[in-house]
């Protein structure tokens, strides 16, 4: 089984992952934090793009489940000598990888790895181009559910909640994965961005698009998710100046002060402070930025556990959700 896109998750499966993540979070308070289910399994982190928190998070999740972990970053490897994804996959197959966590600059790379028949391992998409980043959306949904329901979160969805997603949506795999997952869990999603940062096809998403940030914030949302301006993916000018962007589209101190006391402020990191988010908002007690990082480990433990622990080498690769 693979995890390639949140589009493939039905409501019950999504809730099951959140509930298992909750179990995993509870084990973090124990004296011995290591659990045995992936003993003897090999998890490979295959990172063709830079990453700090996602890579560390998967590494720590796999180790907490007692897997052997190999981390492979494309810089300094034969990939920079032109080795293809196929050759890399076949090398990893020869090493006996049970799961491959892949981040790649091409949208569709995780899908290709899962379906090209090069390797018989569970593939977990850790971000493919501007396409999807499913574990980020799962940890975001977990964070919203936990903040809202506390100890009574188990088994629940996000029915009727309002989530505003702001900024560089066109380049954001985090936004795409969140749109599908939040909608499946019953939340109302409200993207807001300058037209230049909205993707073609947004009209077909299960969302309500807004043109003005202040209109969206006036909805008294449960959560406001600020997205990073992804300058590394921008070849053209998508907005006049950084200052203008911060004024019109940023969660400034003034806008933050107008939010209701129960609105959580989210950001997947890394943050551009002073651009899409002010330090007043990022460092406030309504910010979930660090909780998102902590919850990320529990979510990745849950995903690895559900995909890898149950499967023996003979049945892995069979079927897909
Ligand atoms: C995101 C990513 O890489 O897609 N970051 C992350 O996984 N924590 C978002 C981003 O880079 O802005």
Coordinates of C-alpha atoms and ligand atoms in Angstrom, one line a residue:
X1 CA 0.0 0.0 0.0
X2 CA 1.1 3.6 -0.7
X3 CA 0.2 7.1 0.4
X4 CA 0.5 9.3 -2.6
X5 CA -2.4 11.8 -2.3
X6 CA -5.1 12.8 0.2
X7 CA -7.5 12.4 -2.7
X8 CA -7.3 8.7 -2.3
X9 CA -8.3 8.8 1.4
X10 CA -11.9 8.2 2.4
X11 CA -13.3 9.7 5.6
X12 CA -13.0 6.5 7.7
X13 CA -9.4 5.9 6.6
X14 CA -8.4 9.5 7.3
X15 CA -10.0 9.3 10.8
X16 CA -8.3 6.0 11.4
X17 CA -4.9 7.6 10.6
X18 CA -5.6 10.5 13.0
X19 CA -6.7 8.1 15.8
X20 CA -3.6 5.9 15.4
X21 CA -1.5 9.1 15.5
X22 CA -3.2 9.9 18.8
X23 CA -2.2 6.5 20.2
X24 CA 1.4 7.2 18.9
X25 CA 1.4 10.6 20.6
X26 CA 0.5 9.0 23.9
X27 CA 3.6 6.8 23.7
X28 CA 5.8 9.9 23.5
X29 CA 5.3 10.5 27.3
X30 CA 6.6 7.1 28.3
X31 CA 10.1 6.6 29.7
X32 CA 11.0 4.2 26.9
X33 CA 9.7 5.8 23.7
X34 CA 10.7 3.1 21.3
X35 CA 8.0 0.8 20.0
X36 CA 8.8 -2.6 18.3
X37 CA 6.4 -2.8 15.2
X38 CA 8.9 -2.0 12.4
X39 CA 11.8 -4.1 13.9
X40 CA 13.6 -5.7 10.9
X41 CA 12.0 -3.4 8.4
X42 CA 14.0 -0.8 6.4
X43 CA 12.6 2.7 5.7
X44 CA 14.5 4.8 3.2
X45 CA 14.1 8.6 3.1
X46 CA 14.8 9.6 -0.5
X47 CA 15.0 13.4 -0.7
X48 CA 15.7 15.1 -4.0
X49 CA 14.7 18.5 -2.6
X50 CA 15.8 20.3 0.5
X51 CA 13.9 19.6 3.6
X52 CA 14.4 20.1 7.3
X53 CA 11.4 19.2 9.3
X54 CA 9.8 16.7 7.0
X55 CA 13.0 14.6 6.7
X56 CA 13.8 14.8 10.4
X57 CA 10.2 14.0 11.2
X58 CA 10.0 10.9 9.1
X59 CA 13.4 9.8 10.4
X60 CA 12.4 10.2 14.0
X61 CA 9.0 8.5 13.4
X62 CA 10.7 5.4 11.7
X63 CA 13.3 5.2 14.5
X64 CA 10.6 5.4 17.2
X65 CA 9.0 2.3 15.5
X66 CA 12.4 0.5 15.6
X67 CA 12.9 0.5 11.8
X68 CA 16.3 0.6 10.2
X69 CA 16.5 4.0 8.6
X70 CA 18.6 5.0 5.6
X71 CA 18.5 8.7 4.6
X72 CA 19.5 9.5 1.1
X73 CA 19.7 13.1 -0.1
X74 CA 20.3 13.8 -3.7
X75 CA 23.0 16.3 -3.2
X76 CA 26.3 14.4 -2.9
X77 CA 24.8 11.2 -4.4
X78 CA 25.0 9.7 -7.8
X79 CA 21.7 11.5 -8.7
X80 CA 23.8 14.7 -9.1
X81 CA 25.8 12.6 -11.6
X82 CA 22.7 12.0 -13.6
X83 CA 21.4 8.7 -12.2
X84 CA 17.7 8.4 -12.9
X85 CA 14.9 7.9 -10.5
X86 CA 14.6 4.4 -12.0
X87 CA 18.2 3.4 -11.3
X88 CA 17.9 4.9 -7.8
X89 CA 14.8 2.9 -7.1
X90 CA 16.3 -0.3 -8.3
X91 CA 19.3 0.2 -6.1
X92 CA 17.0 0.7 -3.1
X93 CA 15.1 -2.4 -4.1
X94 CA 18.3 -4.4 -4.1
X95 CA 18.9 -3.1 -0.6
X96 CA 15.6 -4.5 0.5
X97 CA 13.7 -1.3 1.3
X98 CA 10.2 -1.9 2.8
X99 CA 9.1 1.7 2.5
X100 CA 10.4 4.7 0.6
X101 CA 9.6 8.2 1.7
X102 CA 10.1 10.3 -1.3
X103 CA 10.4 14.1 -1.9
X104 CA 11.0 15.1 -5.5
X105 CA 10.8 18.3 -7.5
X106 CA 8.6 16.7 -10.2
X107 CA 4.8 16.5 -9.6
X108 CA 4.0 12.8 -10.1
X109 CA 7.4 11.4 -9.0
X110 CA 5.9 9.5 -6.1
X111 CA 3.2 8.1 -8.3
X112 CA 5.8 6.9 -10.8
X113 CA 7.8 5.2 -8.1
X114 CA 4.7 3.4 -6.9
X115 CA 3.4 2.3 -10.2
X116 CA 6.3 1.8 -12.6
X117 CA 7.1 -1.6 -11.3
X118 CA 10.7 -0.8 -10.4
X119 CA 10.4 -1.6 -6.7
X120 CA 8.1 -3.5 -4.4
X121 CA 7.9 -1.2 -1.4
X122 CA 5.3 1.1 0.1
X123 CA 5.8 4.6 -1.3
X124 CA 5.0 7.6 0.9
X125 CA 4.8 10.9 -0.9
X126 CA 6.7 13.6 1.2
X127 CA 6.1 16.3 -1.4
X128 CA 6.2 16.0 -5.2
X129 CA 6.6 19.3 -7.0
X130 CA 3.5 21.5 -6.6
X131 CA 1.3 18.4 -6.5
X132 CA 0.7 16.9 -3.0
X133 CA 2.2 16.5 0.5
X134 CA -0.3 14.2 2.2
X135 CA 1.3 13.8 5.6
X136 CA 1.5 17.5 6.0
X137 CA -2.3 17.8 5.5
X138 CA -2.9 14.9 7.9
X139 CA -0.8 16.6 10.6
X140 CA -2.7 19.8 9.9
X141 CA -6.0 18.1 10.3
X142 CA -4.8 16.4 13.4
X143 CA -3.7 19.7 14.9
X144 CA -7.0 21.3 14.2
X145 CA -8.9 18.4 15.7
X146 CA -6.7 18.2 18.7
X147 CA -7.0 22.0 19.4
X148 CA -10.7 22.0 19.0
X149 CA -11.7 18.8 20.8
X150 CA -8.8 18.0 23.1
X151 CA -9.3 14.7 24.9
X152 CA -12.5 14.1 23.0
X153 CA -11.0 14.2 19.6
X154 CA -10.9 10.5 18.8
X155 CA -13.2 9.3 16.1
X156 CA -14.3 12.8 15.1
X157 CA -14.1 14.6 11.8
X158 CA -14.0 18.4 11.2
X159 CA -17.6 18.8 10.1
X160 CA -18.6 22.5 9.7
X161 CA -15.3 24.0 10.6
X162 CA -14.0 26.9 8.5
X163 CA -10.4 26.9 7.4
X164 CA -8.9 29.8 5.5
X165 CA -5.8 29.1 3.4
X166 CA -3.8 32.2 2.4
X167 CA -1.2 33.0 -0.1
X168 CA 1.0 31.1 -2.6
X169 CA -1.6 28.4 -3.5
X170 CA -0.4 27.9 -7.0
X171 CA 2.9 26.5 -5.9
X172 CA 1.7 24.8 -2.8
X173 CA 1.4 21.0 -2.5
X174 CA 0.4 21.7 1.2
X175 CA -2.7 23.6 0.0
X176 CA -3.7 20.9 -2.5
X177 CA -3.4 18.1 0.0
X178 CA -5.3 20.1 2.6
X179 CA -8.1 21.0 0.2
X180 CA -8.9 17.3 -0.5
X181 CA -8.5 16.1 3.1
X182 CA -10.3 18.9 4.8
X183 CA -13.2 18.6 2.4
X184 CA -13.4 14.8 3.0
X185 CA -13.4 15.5 6.8
X186 CA -16.4 17.9 6.4
X187 CA -14.6 21.2 6.8
X188 CA -15.3 24.3 4.6
X189 CA -12.1 25.5 2.9
X190 CA -11.7 29.1 1.9
X191 CA -8.6 29.9 -0.2
X192 CA -7.6 33.5 -0.5
X193 CA -4.8 34.8 -2.7
X194 CA -3.9 37.3 -5.4
X195 CA -5.2 36.1 -8.7
X196 CA -1.6 35.4 -9.9
X197 CA -1.1 32.9 -7.1
X198 CA -4.3 31.0 -7.7
X199 CA -4.0 27.9 -9.9
X200 CA -6.0 27.2 -13.0
X201 CA -8.7 24.8 -12.1
X202 CA -9.3 26.2 -8.6
X203 CA -13.0 26.6 -9.7
X204 CA -13.3 22.8 -9.7
X205 CA -12.0 22.4 -6.1
X206 CA -14.5 21.9 -3.3
X207 CA -13.8 25.4 -1.9
X208 CA -15.0 29.0 -1.7
X209 CA -12.4 31.3 -3.2
X210 CA -12.1 34.9 -1.8
X211 CA -10.5 37.9 -3.3
X212 CA -9.8 39.8 -0.2
X213 CA -8.1 38.5 2.9
X214 CA -10.2 40.7 5.3
X215 CA -13.4 39.2 3.9
X216 CA -12.1 35.7 4.5
X217 CA -11.0 36.5 8.0
X218 CA -14.4 38.1 8.8
X219 CA -15.9 34.6 8.5
X220 CA -14.5 33.9 12.1
X221 CA -12.6 30.9 10.9
X222 CA -11.5 28.0 13.1
X223 CA -8.1 28.1 11.5
X224 CA -6.1 30.4 9.3
X225 CA -3.3 28.6 7.4
X226 CA -0.6 30.9 6.1
X227 CA 1.5 29.5 3.2
X228 CA 5.1 30.3 2.5
X229 CA 5.8 32.4 -0.5
X230 CA 7.8 29.8 -2.5
X231 CA 10.3 32.2 -4.2
X232 CA 12.4 29.2 -5.4
X233 CA 9.5 28.1 -7.7
X234 CA 8.9 31.6 -9.1
X235 CA 10.5 32.6 -12.3
X236 CA 8.2 35.6 -12.9
X237 CA 7.0 38.4 -10.7
X238 CA 3.8 37.2 -9.0
X239 CA 3.3 40.4 -6.9
X240 CA 4.7 43.9 -7.0
X241 CA 7.0 44.0 -3.9
X242 CA 7.5 42.0 -0.7
X243 CA 6.3 45.0 1.2
X244 CA 3.1 45.3 -0.8
X245 CA 2.5 41.5 -0.4
X246 CA 2.9 41.7 3.4
X247 CA 0.5 44.7 3.6
X248 CA -2.2 43.2 1.4
X249 CA -1.9 39.4 2.0
X250 CA 0.1 39.0 5.1
X251 CA -1.1 38.1 8.6
X252 CA 0.1 41.4 10.0
X253 CA 0.0 42.3 13.7
X254 CA -3.1 44.4 13.0
X255 CA -5.0 41.6 11.2
X256 CA -3.9 39.1 13.9
X257 CA -5.3 41.4 16.6
X258 CA -8.7 41.4 14.9
X259 CA -9.0 37.6 14.8
X260 CA -11.3 35.9 17.3
X261 CA -9.7 34.3 20.4
X262 CA -10.4 30.8 19.2
X263 CA -8.9 31.1 15.7
X264 CA -5.8 29.1 15.4
X265 CA -2.9 30.4 13.3
X266 CA -1.1 27.7 11.2
X267 CA 1.9 27.6 9.0
X268 CA 3.7 24.5 7.6
X269 CA 7.1 26.1 7.9
X270 CA 9.6 27.3 7.0
X271 CA 8.1 30.8 7.7
X272 CA 9.1 34.0 6.0
X273 CA 8.5 36.2 9.0
X274 CA 7.5 39.7 8.0
X275 CA 6.2 38.5 4.6
X276 CA 3.3 36.2 4.9
X277 CA 3.2 36.1 8.7
X278 CA 4.2 38.6 11.4
X279 CA 6.1 37.5 14.5
X280 CA 3.2 38.6 16.6
X281 CA 1.0 36.0 15.0
X282 CA 3.7 33.3 14.6
X283 CA 4.8 33.4 18.3
X284 CA 1.4 33.9 19.9
X285 CA -0.4 31.2 22.0
X286 CA -2.9 30.8 19.1
X287 CA -0.1 29.8 16.8
X288 CA 0.1 26.0 16.2
X289 CA 3.4 26.1 14.3
X290 CA 5.3 24.1 16.9
X291 CA 2.4 21.8 17.7
X292 CA 2.3 21.0 13.9
X293 CA 5.9 19.9 14.1
X294 CA 5.3 17.7 17.1
X295 CA 2.2 16.2 15.6
X296 CA 4.0 15.5 12.4
X297 CA 6.0 12.8 14.1
X298 CA 2.9 11.1 15.4
X299 CA 1.2 11.3 12.0
X300 CA 4.3 9.8 10.3
X301 CA 4.5 7.0 12.9
X302 CA 0.8 6.2 12.2
X303 CA 1.3 6.2 8.4
X304 CA 4.4 4.0 8.6
X305 CA 2.7 1.7 11.0
X306 CA -0.4 1.3 9.0
X307 CA 1.4 0.9 5.7
X308 CA 4.4 -1.2 6.7
X309 CA 3.9 -3.0 10.0
X310 CA 1.1 -5.2 8.8
X311 CA 2.6 -6.2 5.5
X312 CA 5.1 -9.1 5.1
X313 CA 7.6 -9.0 2.2
X314 CA 5.3 -11.3 0.2
X315 CA 2.2 -9.1 0.1
X316 CA 3.8 -5.6 0.1
X317 CA 3.1 -3.8 -3.1
X318 CA -0.2 -5.6 -3.5
X319 CA -3.2 -3.3 -3.8
X320 CA -3.5 0.4 -3.1
X321 CA -5.8 2.6 -1.4
Ligands
LIG1 C1 6.3 22.6 2.8 C2 6.8 21.8 1.6 O1 8.0 21.5 1.5 O2 6.0 21.6 0.8 N1 7.1 22.5 4.0 C3 7.0 21.4 4.8 O3 6.9 20.3 4.3 N2 7.2 21.6 6.1 C4 5.8 23.9 2.6 C5 6.9 24.9 2.1 O4 8.0 24.5 1.7 O5 6.5 26.1 2.1

